[in-house]
Coordinates of C-alpha atoms in Angstrom, one line a residue:
X1 CA -32.6 5.2 40.4
X2 CA -32.6 2.9 43.3
X3 CA -29.4 1.1 44.1
X4 CA -31.4 -2.2 44.5
X5 CA -32.9 -1.9 41.0
X6 CA -30.9 -3.2 37.9
X7 CA -30.2 -0.6 35.2
X8 CA -32.6 -0.6 32.3
X9 CA -30.6 0.1 29.0
X10 CA -32.2 0.2 25.6
X11 CA -30.1 0.1 22.4
X12 CA -31.9 1.0 19.2
X13 CA -30.0 -0.6 16.3
X14 CA -28.6 -3.9 15.9
X15 CA -25.5 -3.5 13.8
X16 CA -21.8 -2.8 14.8
X17 CA -22.2 0.2 16.9
X18 CA -25.3 -0.9 18.8
X19 CA -24.1 -4.4 19.5
X20 CA -20.7 -3.2 20.6
X21 CA -22.5 -1.2 23.2
X22 CA -24.9 -3.7 24.3
X23 CA -22.3 -6.5 24.8
X24 CA -19.9 -4.1 26.5
X25 CA -22.6 -3.1 29.0
X26 CA -23.3 -6.7 29.7
X27 CA -19.7 -7.5 30.3
X28 CA -19.7 -4.7 32.8
X29 CA -23.0 -5.4 34.5
X30 CA -24.5 -8.9 34.7
X31 CA -27.7 -7.6 36.4
X32 CA -28.6 -5.0 33.8
X33 CA -31.7 -5.2 31.7
X34 CA -30.5 -4.7 28.2
X35 CA -32.9 -4.6 25.3
X36 CA -32.1 -4.1 21.6
X37 CA -34.6 -2.8 19.2
X38 CA -34.0 -3.6 15.5
X39 CA -36.2 -2.6 12.5
X40 CA -34.9 -5.3 10.3
X41 CA -35.3 -9.3 10.5
X42 CA -31.8 -9.7 11.6
X43 CA -29.1 -8.2 13.9
X44 CA -25.4 -8.0 13.8
X45 CA -25.3 -7.6 10.2
X46 CA -22.1 -6.7 8.4
X47 CA -23.4 -3.9 6.1
X48 CA -19.6 -3.3 4.9
X49 CA -19.8 -6.8 3.5
X50 CA -22.8 -6.4 1.2
X51 CA -20.8 -5.2 -1.9
X52 CA -18.5 -8.4 -1.5
X53 CA -21.4 -10.7 -1.1
X54 CA -22.9 -9.0 -4.3
X55 CA -19.5 -9.6 -6.1
X56 CA -19.4 -13.2 -5.1
X57 CA -16.3 -13.0 -2.9
X58 CA -18.5 -13.9 0.0
X59 CA -20.2 -17.0 -1.3
X60 CA -23.2 -17.0 1.1
X61 CA -24.8 -13.6 2.0
X62 CA -26.2 -15.3 5.3
X63 CA -22.6 -15.1 6.6
X64 CA -23.0 -11.3 6.7
X65 CA -25.3 -12.0 9.7
X66 CA -22.7 -12.5 12.5
X67 CA -25.2 -13.3 15.4
X68 CA -28.8 -14.1 15.8
X69 CA -31.3 -12.9 18.5
X70 CA -31.2 -16.5 20.1
X71 CA -27.5 -16.4 20.1
X72 CA -27.3 -12.9 21.7
X73 CA -29.8 -14.2 24.3
X74 CA -27.8 -17.2 25.1
X75 CA -24.4 -15.7 25.3
X76 CA -25.1 -12.2 26.5
X77 CA -28.6 -12.5 28.0
X78 CA -29.8 -9.6 25.7
X79 CA -33.4 -9.2 24.8
X80 CA -33.6 -8.6 21.0
X81 CA -36.8 -7.4 19.4
X82 CA -36.3 -7.7 15.6
X83 CA -38.9 -6.3 13.1
X84 CA -39.4 -3.7 15.6
X85 CA -39.4 0.0 14.8
X86 CA -38.7 3.0 17.2
X87 CA -41.7 5.3 16.9
X88 CA -40.9 8.0 19.4
X89 CA -38.7 9.0 22.5
X90 CA -40.1 10.8 25.6
X91 CA -37.2 12.2 27.4
X92 CA -39.2 13.3 30.4
X93 CA -40.8 10.0 31.2
X94 CA -37.6 8.0 30.1
X95 CA -39.8 5.9 27.7
X96 CA -39.9 4.9 24.1
X97 CA -42.6 3.9 21.9
X98 CA -41.9 0.9 19.6
X99 CA -44.2 -0.9 17.0
X100 CA -43.9 -4.6 15.9
X101 CA -43.8 -4.6 12.2
X102 CA -45.4 -8.1 12.2
X103 CA -48.4 -7.4 14.4
X104 CA -48.6 -3.6 13.9
X105 CA -49.1 -3.2 17.6
X106 CA -47.3 -0.5 19.7
X107 CA -46.0 -0.6 23.0
X108 CA -43.9 1.4 25.6
X109 CA -40.5 0.5 27.1
X110 CA -39.0 2.4 30.0
X111 CA -35.2 3.1 30.1
X112 CA -32.6 4.4 32.4
X113 CA -30.0 4.9 29.7
X114 CA -31.0 5.0 25.9
X115 CA -28.3 4.4 23.2
X116 CA -29.3 5.3 19.6
X117 CA -27.5 3.5 16.8
X118 CA -29.9 3.9 14.0
X119 CA -27.4 4.5 11.3
X120 CA -27.9 6.1 8.1
X121 CA -30.3 5.6 4.9
X122 CA -29.3 6.0 1.3
X123 CA -29.6 9.5 0.1
X124 CA -32.6 10.1 -2.4
X125 CA -31.7 11.0 -5.9
X126 CA -33.6 13.8 -7.5
X127 CA -34.6 11.9 -10.7
X128 CA -37.8 12.5 -12.4
X129 CA -40.0 9.5 -13.6
X130 CA -39.1 6.9 -10.8
X131 CA -42.6 6.2 -9.9
X132 CA -43.5 2.4 -10.1
X133 CA -40.1 1.6 -11.6
X134 CA -39.0 -2.2 -11.3
X135 CA -35.5 -2.0 -12.5
X136 CA -34.1 0.9 -10.4
X137 CA -32.4 -0.4 -7.1
X138 CA -30.6 1.2 -4.2
X139 CA -27.6 -0.9 -2.8
X140 CA -27.2 -0.7 0.9
X141 CA -28.9 -3.5 2.9
X142 CA -29.0 -7.2 2.7
X143 CA -32.4 -7.3 1.1
X144 CA -31.1 -4.8 -1.6
X145 CA -28.5 -7.4 -2.4
X146 CA -31.0 -10.2 -2.8
X147 CA -33.3 -8.2 -5.0
X148 CA -30.5 -7.1 -7.3
X149 CA -29.1 -10.5 -7.7
X150 CA -32.6 -12.0 -8.3
X151 CA -33.5 -9.4 -10.9
X152 CA -30.2 -9.7 -13.0
X153 CA -30.9 -13.6 -13.3
X154 CA -34.7 -13.5 -13.8
X155 CA -34.5 -10.7 -16.5
X156 CA -31.4 -12.0 -18.1
X157 CA -29.8 -8.4 -17.8
X158 CA -27.2 -7.5 -20.3
X159 CA -26.3 -3.9 -19.2
X160 CA -26.2 -1.9 -16.0
X161 CA -25.8 1.7 -15.0
X162 CA -24.4 2.4 -11.6
X163 CA -25.0 6.0 -10.3
X164 CA -22.4 7.1 -7.7
X165 CA -18.7 6.8 -7.9
X166 CA -17.9 6.3 -4.3
X167 CA -17.0 3.1 -2.3
X168 CA -20.3 1.2 -2.6
X169 CA -20.8 2.3 -6.1
X170 CA -17.4 1.1 -7.4
X171 CA -18.1 -2.3 -5.7
X172 CA -21.4 -2.6 -7.5
X173 CA -19.6 -1.8 -10.7
X174 CA -17.1 -4.5 -10.2
X175 CA -19.7 -7.1 -9.4
X176 CA -21.7 -6.4 -12.3
X177 CA -18.8 -6.6 -14.6
X178 CA -17.9 -10.0 -13.1
X179 CA -21.6 -11.1 -14.1
X180 CA -20.7 -10.3 -17.6
X181 CA -23.0 -7.2 -17.8
X182 CA -21.8 -4.0 -19.9
X183 CA -21.6 -1.4 -17.2
X184 CA -21.5 2.4 -17.1
X185 CA -20.9 4.7 -14.1
X186 CA -22.5 7.9 -13.8
X187 CA -20.8 10.4 -11.2
X188 CA -21.9 14.0 -10.6
X189 CA -18.4 15.0 -9.6
X190 CA -15.5 15.2 -12.2
X191 CA -13.8 12.3 -10.5
X192 CA -14.6 9.2 -8.9
X193 CA -14.0 8.7 -5.1
X194 CA -13.9 12.2 -4.3
X195 CA -12.2 11.6 -0.9
X196 CA -9.0 11.2 -3.0
X197 CA -6.9 13.8 -4.9
X198 CA -8.0 14.1 -8.5
X199 CA -4.8 12.7 -10.0
X200 CA -4.8 9.7 -7.6
X201 CA -8.5 9.0 -8.4
X202 CA -7.4 9.0 -12.1
X203 CA -5.5 5.7 -11.4
X204 CA -8.8 4.2 -10.4
X205 CA -10.7 5.6 -13.5
X206 CA -8.0 4.2 -15.9
X207 CA -8.4 0.8 -14.0
X208 CA -12.2 1.0 -14.5
X209 CA -11.7 1.9 -18.3
X210 CA -9.4 -1.1 -18.7
X211 CA -12.2 -3.3 -17.4
X212 CA -14.5 -1.8 -20.0
X213 CA -16.5 0.4 -17.7
X214 CA -17.8 3.5 -19.4
X215 CA -17.5 6.7 -17.4
X216 CA -19.8 9.6 -17.4
X217 CA -18.0 12.0 -15.0
X218 CA -19.2 15.4 -14.2
X219 CA -22.7 14.5 -15.2
X220 CA -26.0 13.9 -13.1
X221 CA -28.7 11.5 -13.8
X222 CA -31.8 13.7 -14.3
X223 CA -34.6 11.6 -15.6
X224 CA -35.6 8.0 -16.0
X225 CA -37.5 7.2 -19.2
X226 CA -39.1 4.0 -20.5
X227 CA -39.3 3.4 -24.3
X228 CA -42.0 0.7 -24.7
X229 CA -41.6 0.6 -28.5
X230 CA -37.9 -0.5 -28.2
X231 CA -38.4 -2.4 -24.8
X232 CA -35.7 -0.4 -23.0
X233 CA -35.1 2.0 -20.2
X234 CA -32.9 4.9 -20.2
X235 CA -31.8 7.9 -18.1
X236 CA -31.2 11.3 -19.3
X237 CA -28.0 13.0 -18.1
X238 CA -27.4 16.7 -17.2
X239 CA -25.7 17.4 -20.8
X240 CA -29.0 16.2 -22.4
X241 CA -27.7 12.8 -23.5
X242 CA -29.3 9.5 -22.9
X243 CA -28.1 6.1 -21.9
X244 CA -30.1 2.9 -22.0
X245 CA -29.8 0.1 -19.7
X246 CA -31.5 -3.1 -18.3
X247 CA -30.6 -2.4 -14.6
X248 CA -29.9 0.7 -12.6
X249 CA -28.3 0.7 -9.2
X250 CA -27.8 3.8 -7.2
X251 CA -25.1 4.5 -4.4
X252 CA -24.8 8.1 -4.0
X253 CA -24.1 8.5 -0.2
X254 CA -26.0 8.2 3.1
X255 CA -28.0 10.5 5.4
X256 CA -27.9 10.1 9.1
X257 CA -31.3 8.9 10.6
X258 CA -32.3 11.8 12.7
X259 CA -36.0 12.2 12.4
X260 CA -36.9 10.7 15.7
X261 CA -34.1 12.3 17.6
X262 CA -35.2 15.6 16.2
X263 CA -38.8 15.1 17.2
X264 CA -37.7 14.2 20.7
X265 CA -36.0 17.4 21.0
X266 CA -32.4 16.3 20.8
X267 CA -29.8 18.6 19.2
X268 CA -29.4 17.8 15.7
X269 CA -27.6 19.5 12.8
X270 CA -26.5 17.2 9.9
X271 CA -26.3 14.5 12.4
X272 CA -27.2 14.1 16.1
X273 CA -24.9 16.3 18.1
X274 CA -22.9 14.6 20.9
X275 CA -20.1 15.4 23.3
X276 CA -16.8 13.5 23.6
X277 CA -18.6 10.8 25.8
X278 CA -21.2 10.4 23.0
X279 CA -23.9 11.9 25.0
X280 CA -26.6 13.8 23.1
X281 CA -28.1 17.1 24.6
X282 CA -30.0 14.7 27.0
X283 CA -27.5 13.1 29.3
X284 CA -29.3 9.8 29.5
X285 CA -29.6 9.4 25.8
X286 CA -26.4 8.5 23.9
X287 CA -25.9 8.4 20.0
X288 CA -23.2 6.5 18.1
X289 CA -22.3 5.4 14.5
X290 CA -23.4 6.8 11.3
X291 CA -26.1 9.0 12.8
X292 CA -23.8 11.2 14.8
X293 CA -21.4 14.2 14.2
X294 CA -18.0 13.7 15.6
X295 CA -15.1 16.0 15.5
X296 CA -12.6 15.7 12.5
X297 CA -9.3 16.0 14.1
X298 CA -7.8 18.1 11.3
X299 CA -10.7 20.4 10.6
X300 CA -11.7 20.6 14.3
X301 CA -15.2 20.7 13.2
X302 CA -18.1 18.2 13.2
X303 CA -18.3 15.4 10.4
X304 CA -20.2 12.4 9.7
X305 CA -18.2 9.3 9.2
X306 CA -20.0 6.2 7.6
X307 CA -17.5 3.6 8.7
X308 CA -18.0 0.6 10.9
X309 CA -14.8 0.9 12.9
X310 CA -15.5 4.3 14.6
X311 CA -19.1 3.1 15.5
X312 CA -17.8 0.0 17.2
X313 CA -15.4 2.0 19.2
X314 CA -18.0 4.6 20.1
X315 CA -20.4 1.7 21.2
X316 CA -17.7 0.5 23.7
X317 CA -17.0 4.0 24.9
X318 CA -20.7 4.6 25.8
X319 CA -20.8 1.5 27.8
X320 CA -17.8 2.6 29.7
X321 CA -19.3 6.1 30.3
X322 CA -22.5 4.6 31.7
X323 CA -20.5 2.6 34.2
X324 CA -18.2 5.4 35.2
X325 CA -15.3 4.2 33.4
X326 CA -15.1 7.2 31.2
X327 CA -12.8 7.9 28.4
X328 CA -13.3 10.4 25.6
X329 CA -13.8 9.9 22.0
X330 CA -10.8 11.6 20.4
X331 CA -12.3 12.3 16.9
X332 CA -11.7 10.9 13.5
X333 CA -9.1 11.3 10.7
X334 CA -11.2 9.5 8.1
X335 CA -9.0 6.3 7.3
X336 CA -10.5 4.3 4.4
X337 CA -9.5 1.6 1.9
X338 CA -11.0 0.1 -1.2
X339 CA -10.4 -2.2 -4.0
X340 CA -11.3 -1.5 -7.5
X341 CA -10.6 -4.6 -9.9
X342 CA -6.9 -5.1 -9.4
X343 CA -5.9 -2.0 -7.5
X344 CA -6.4 -1.1 -3.8
X345 CA -6.6 2.6 -2.8
X346 CA -6.4 3.8 0.8
X347 CA -6.3 7.3 2.3
X348 CA -5.9 8.8 5.8
X349 CA -6.5 12.5 6.6
X350 CA -7.9 15.0 3.9
X351 CA -7.1 15.4 0.2
X352 CA -5.3 18.6 -0.7
X353 CA -8.1 20.7 -1.8
X354 CA -10.2 20.0 1.3
X355 CA -7.1 20.9 3.5
X356 CA -6.8 24.2 1.5
X357 CA -10.5 24.9 2.1
X358 CA -10.2 24.8 5.9
X359 CA -7.2 27.1 6.1
X360 CA -4.1 24.8 5.5
X361 CA -1.3 25.6 3.2
X362 CA -0.1 22.0 2.7
X363 CA 3.0 20.7 0.9
X364 CA 2.9 17.2 -0.6
X365 CA 5.2 14.7 -2.4
X366 CA 4.5 11.5 -4.5
X367 CA 6.7 8.6 -4.7
X368 CA 6.5 5.2 -6.5
X369 CA 8.2 2.3 -5.1
X370 CA 7.9 -1.5 -4.9
X371 CA 5.7 -2.9 -2.1
X372 CA 8.7 -5.2 -1.2
X373 CA 12.2 -5.7 -2.4
X374 CA 12.3 -5.5 -6.2
X375 CA 14.7 -8.5 -6.4
X376 CA 12.2 -10.8 -4.6
X377 CA 9.6 -12.3 -6.8
X378 CA 6.1 -10.8 -7.4
X379 CA 7.0 -7.2 -6.2
X380 CA 4.5 -4.6 -7.4
X381 CA 4.7 -0.8 -7.5
X382 CA 2.6 1.3 -5.4
X383 CA 2.0 5.2 -5.6
X384 CA 2.2 6.9 -2.2
X385 CA 1.5 10.5 -1.4
X386 CA 2.0 12.3 1.8
X387 CA 0.8 15.8 2.8
X388 CA 2.3 17.9 5.5
X389 CA 2.7 21.3 7.0
X390 CA 5.2 23.5 5.2
X391 CA 7.3 24.6 8.3
X392 CA 6.8 21.8 10.9
X393 CA 6.5 18.9 8.5
X394 CA 3.6 17.5 10.6
X395 CA 1.7 15.0 8.8
X396 CA -1.7 16.0 7.4
X397 CA -2.6 13.0 5.2
X398 CA -1.6 10.1 3.0
X399 CA -3.0 8.5 0.0
X400 CA -1.8 5.3 -1.8
X401 CA -2.8 3.2 -4.7
X402 CA -1.3 -0.2 -6.0
X403 CA -1.9 -3.8 -6.2
X404 CA -0.2 -4.9 -3.0
X405 CA 1.0 -3.3 0.3
X406 CA -1.3 -0.3 0.3
X407 CA -3.1 -1.3 3.5
X408 CA 0.0 -1.6 5.7
X409 CA 1.4 1.8 4.6
X410 CA -1.9 3.7 5.1
X411 CA -2.4 2.0 8.6
X412 CA 1.0 3.1 9.6
X413 CA 0.5 6.6 8.3
X414 CA -2.9 6.9 10.1
X415 CA -1.3 5.9 13.2
X416 CA 1.5 8.5 12.7
X417 CA -1.1 11.1 11.8
X418 CA -3.0 10.4 14.9
X419 CA 0.1 10.6 17.1
X420 CA 1.0 14.0 15.6
X421 CA 4.1 12.8 13.9
X422 CA 6.2 14.8 11.3
X423 CA 7.9 13.7 8.2
X424 CA 11.1 13.7 10.2
X425 CA 9.7 10.9 12.3
X426 CA 8.7 8.9 9.2
X427 CA 12.2 9.0 8.1
X428 CA 13.4 7.3 11.3
X429 CA 10.3 5.0 11.7
X430 CA 11.3 1.5 12.5
X431 CA 9.2 -1.1 10.6
X432 CA 9.3 -4.8 10.1
X433 CA 11.5 -5.9 7.3
X434 CA 12.2 -9.1 5.3
X435 CA 12.5 -9.0 1.5
X436 CA 9.2 -10.6 0.8
X437 CA 7.3 -8.1 3.0
X438 CA 9.0 -4.7 2.6
X439 CA 12.4 -2.9 1.8
X440 CA 15.2 -2.0 4.0
X441 CA 13.9 1.6 3.4
X442 CA 10.1 1.1 3.6
X443 CA 8.0 3.3 1.3
X444 CA 6.8 5.0 4.6
X445 CA 10.5 5.8 5.3
X446 CA 11.1 6.9 1.6
X447 CA 8.2 9.2 1.6
X448 CA 9.4 10.7 4.8
X449 CA 13.0 11.3 3.4
X450 CA 11.5 12.8 0.3
X451 CA 9.2 15.2 2.3
X452 CA 12.0 16.1 4.8
X453 CA 14.2 17.2 1.9
X454 CA 11.3 19.5 0.9
X455 CA 11.0 20.9 4.4
X456 CA 14.8 21.3 4.8
X457 CA 14.9 23.0 1.3
X458 CA 17.2 20.3 -0.1
X459 CA 14.5 19.7 -2.8
X460 CA 12.0 21.9 -4.5
X461 CA 9.2 20.0 -6.3
X462 CA 6.9 21.3 -9.0
X463 CA 3.6 19.5 -9.1
X464 CA 2.1 18.3 -12.5
X465 CA -0.9 20.8 -12.2
X466 CA 1.4 23.6 -11.9
X467 CA 3.0 22.7 -15.2
X468 CA 0.0 22.0 -17.3
X469 CA -0.3 25.1 -19.6
X470 CA 3.0 26.5 -18.5
X471 CA 5.7 24.3 -20.2
X472 CA 7.1 27.3 -22.0
X473 CA 8.3 28.9 -18.7
X474 CA 10.7 26.1 -18.1
X475 CA 13.8 24.5 -19.6
X476 CA 12.5 20.9 -19.4
X477 CA 15.0 18.2 -19.1
X478 CA 13.9 14.4 -19.3
X479 CA 16.8 12.5 -17.6
X480 CA 15.4 9.1 -18.5
X481 CA 17.1 6.8 -21.1
X482 CA 16.8 7.8 -24.7
X483 CA 14.5 4.9 -25.6
X484 CA 12.1 5.9 -23.0
X485 CA 12.2 9.4 -24.0
X486 CA 11.5 8.5 -27.7
X487 CA 8.2 6.7 -26.7
X488 CA 6.7 9.6 -25.0
X489 CA 7.5 12.7 -23.0
X490 CA 6.4 16.0 -21.7
X491 CA 5.8 18.6 -24.2
X492 CA 8.9 20.8 -25.1
X493 CA 11.2 18.5 -23.0
X494 CA 14.8 17.7 -24.2
X495 CA 16.4 14.4 -23.2
X496 CA 19.7 14.3 -21.3
X497 CA 20.1 10.9 -19.5
X498 CA 21.1 11.3 -16.0
X499 CA 24.4 9.7 -16.4
X500 CA 25.3 12.2 -19.2
X501 CA 24.1 15.2 -17.3
X502 CA 27.4 16.5 -16.1
X503 CA 29.1 16.2 -19.4
X504 CA 26.3 18.0 -21.2
X505 CA 25.6 20.4 -18.6
X506 CA 26.7 23.3 -20.9
X507 CA 23.8 22.8 -23.1
X508 CA 21.4 23.9 -20.2
X509 CA 21.0 27.6 -20.0
X510 CA 21.4 29.5 -16.6
X511 CA 19.1 32.4 -17.5
X512 CA 15.9 30.5 -17.2
X513 CA 14.7 27.9 -14.6
X514 CA 15.2 24.3 -15.2
X515 CA 12.6 21.4 -14.6
X516 CA 13.9 18.0 -14.4
X517 CA 11.9 14.7 -14.4
X518 CA 12.8 11.0 -14.4
X519 CA 10.6 7.8 -14.5
X520 CA 9.5 7.9 -10.9
X521 CA 11.3 11.0 -9.3
X522 CA 14.5 9.6 -7.9
X523 CA 16.9 10.2 -10.8
X524 CA 15.2 13.7 -11.1
X525 CA 16.0 14.4 -7.6
X526 CA 19.8 13.5 -8.4
X527 CA 19.6 15.8 -11.3
X528 CA 18.2 18.5 -9.3
X529 CA 20.9 18.4 -6.8
X530 CA 23.5 18.5 -9.4
X531 CA 22.0 21.6 -11.1
X532 CA 21.4 23.4 -7.7
X533 CA 25.0 23.0 -6.7
X534 CA 26.0 24.4 -10.0
X535 CA 24.1 27.5 -9.7
X536 CA 20.9 26.6 -11.7
X537 CA 17.4 27.7 -10.5
X538 CA 15.9 24.1 -10.6
X539 CA 12.9 22.1 -9.8
X540 CA 12.0 18.4 -9.8
X541 CA 8.7 17.1 -11.1
X542 CA 6.7 15.5 -8.3
X543 CA 6.0 11.8 -9.1
X544 CA 8.1 12.0 -12.2
X545 CA 6.9 10.7 -15.7
X546 CA 4.7 8.0 -14.0
X547 CA 2.4 10.5 -12.0
X548 CA 2.4 12.9 -15.1
X549 CA 1.0 10.0 -17.3
X550 CA -1.0 7.9 -14.8
X551 CA -2.4 11.0 -13.0
X552 CA -4.0 12.2 -16.2
X553 CA -1.8 15.2 -17.0
X554 CA -0.3 14.0 -20.3
X555 CA -3.8 13.4 -21.6
X556 CA -4.9 16.9 -20.5
X557 CA -1.8 18.3 -22.4
X558 CA -2.8 16.4 -25.6
X559 CA -6.4 17.7 -25.7

């Protein structure tokens, strides 16, 4: 390219990743010709906000549109073509073919650098009978939001079925319940929100059931049927049962939009393949956001991350690379957070089963602690799990669920994970403290202390799933108060309150292992230390009675 000619940059996609790239390019080069191609009738649309607008937390869905073509032209001198679709890419000619969806006319635009930010599209359900169905919706875009809202009001819907128990599906469930509809949730996996460990997800399932959501877990929706005689619609599930409803909303995941990239000869696997500068197999074509594969920093393998934050960072990085200010994209650890009615759940890193599947042999501990000092009003317990390497204590992941304080702990732990910190670092981490915001020993510190005890072999924990079906192998001692024990307890457990343990120690046999547990685990730890130092083979139940009950283990034992 001639030094005298301004750089021609085309960005395909006008949401977070594409806009971030375009405006960063402008900040670095006032002379460049920058064009944005967007298929929808709007740009700079906050897709992540769609469920909240559907719920009514965001009163006007128009606020999800954060900029307009005119605004982008005035502030950044960007040429924005809305209602315009990318048809093809010619790498050899450095040219794209686009089509106006209004006039149906196609035209060519030449580029020096092309940035693809086409995002992803809803995965298609394999359900029979969906031809010409009016009450079956996919929730993803702004127009989906309007169609669902209009249909509910116009048809006076009383019932709804949501298919898909991930982030968007759970948001849809909550909104539809707030409208007063009776809601059922169908999820093909045996738990909601599969990025979490099963017992942590059980907290969310309990919250859904508390809010009168009927769960169909481990079942697929296979067929849509219309009963004209009874004027109702229903779906047939994989177990042969049928469930009727006025409205059906699907939210079963996303697939990267890769067809045009593939047709152009770019390297594509599940998503578009890029290097650490976000360049595709053609060095003049970049790809960012939901359509690309980036490296998961724990698995050291490609993954697709449908989150707005990484896309925005990638867009900025692309602009820097174009203008020779290169920095590399360091990969992802998959940090997410979501609200389900009264609860917030957050995760960073990978769940235990996923870590095992890629070759890790992780250890983990689960604690329950107030989000701030218990003596200060309005404190609320949160459950926090950290996952770590057995010998080094290096952090591999964390999960938290509670009403308050989840976000700050997950953000701290995400930062720690990305920095390569260990549980020993978490013990000593200095965090802000005042009684209304935290504790003198923050939940992050407390989790670090507990995990460090495990690595140092000052504590051996038995996880609840290791106890289910194996209670006969242990002398099980419940060290809670007698009145708590009388309400409910682990099968075959005996009650010796913690403050009486030393005086009643002779009643515990030394010829078989002892499992102790308390309400949340701390008194169980004290009991464990007493027993170990007196020569007993012992273990403390991870997460105590609270995890045993709230994680679904007690219910499994009673079946």
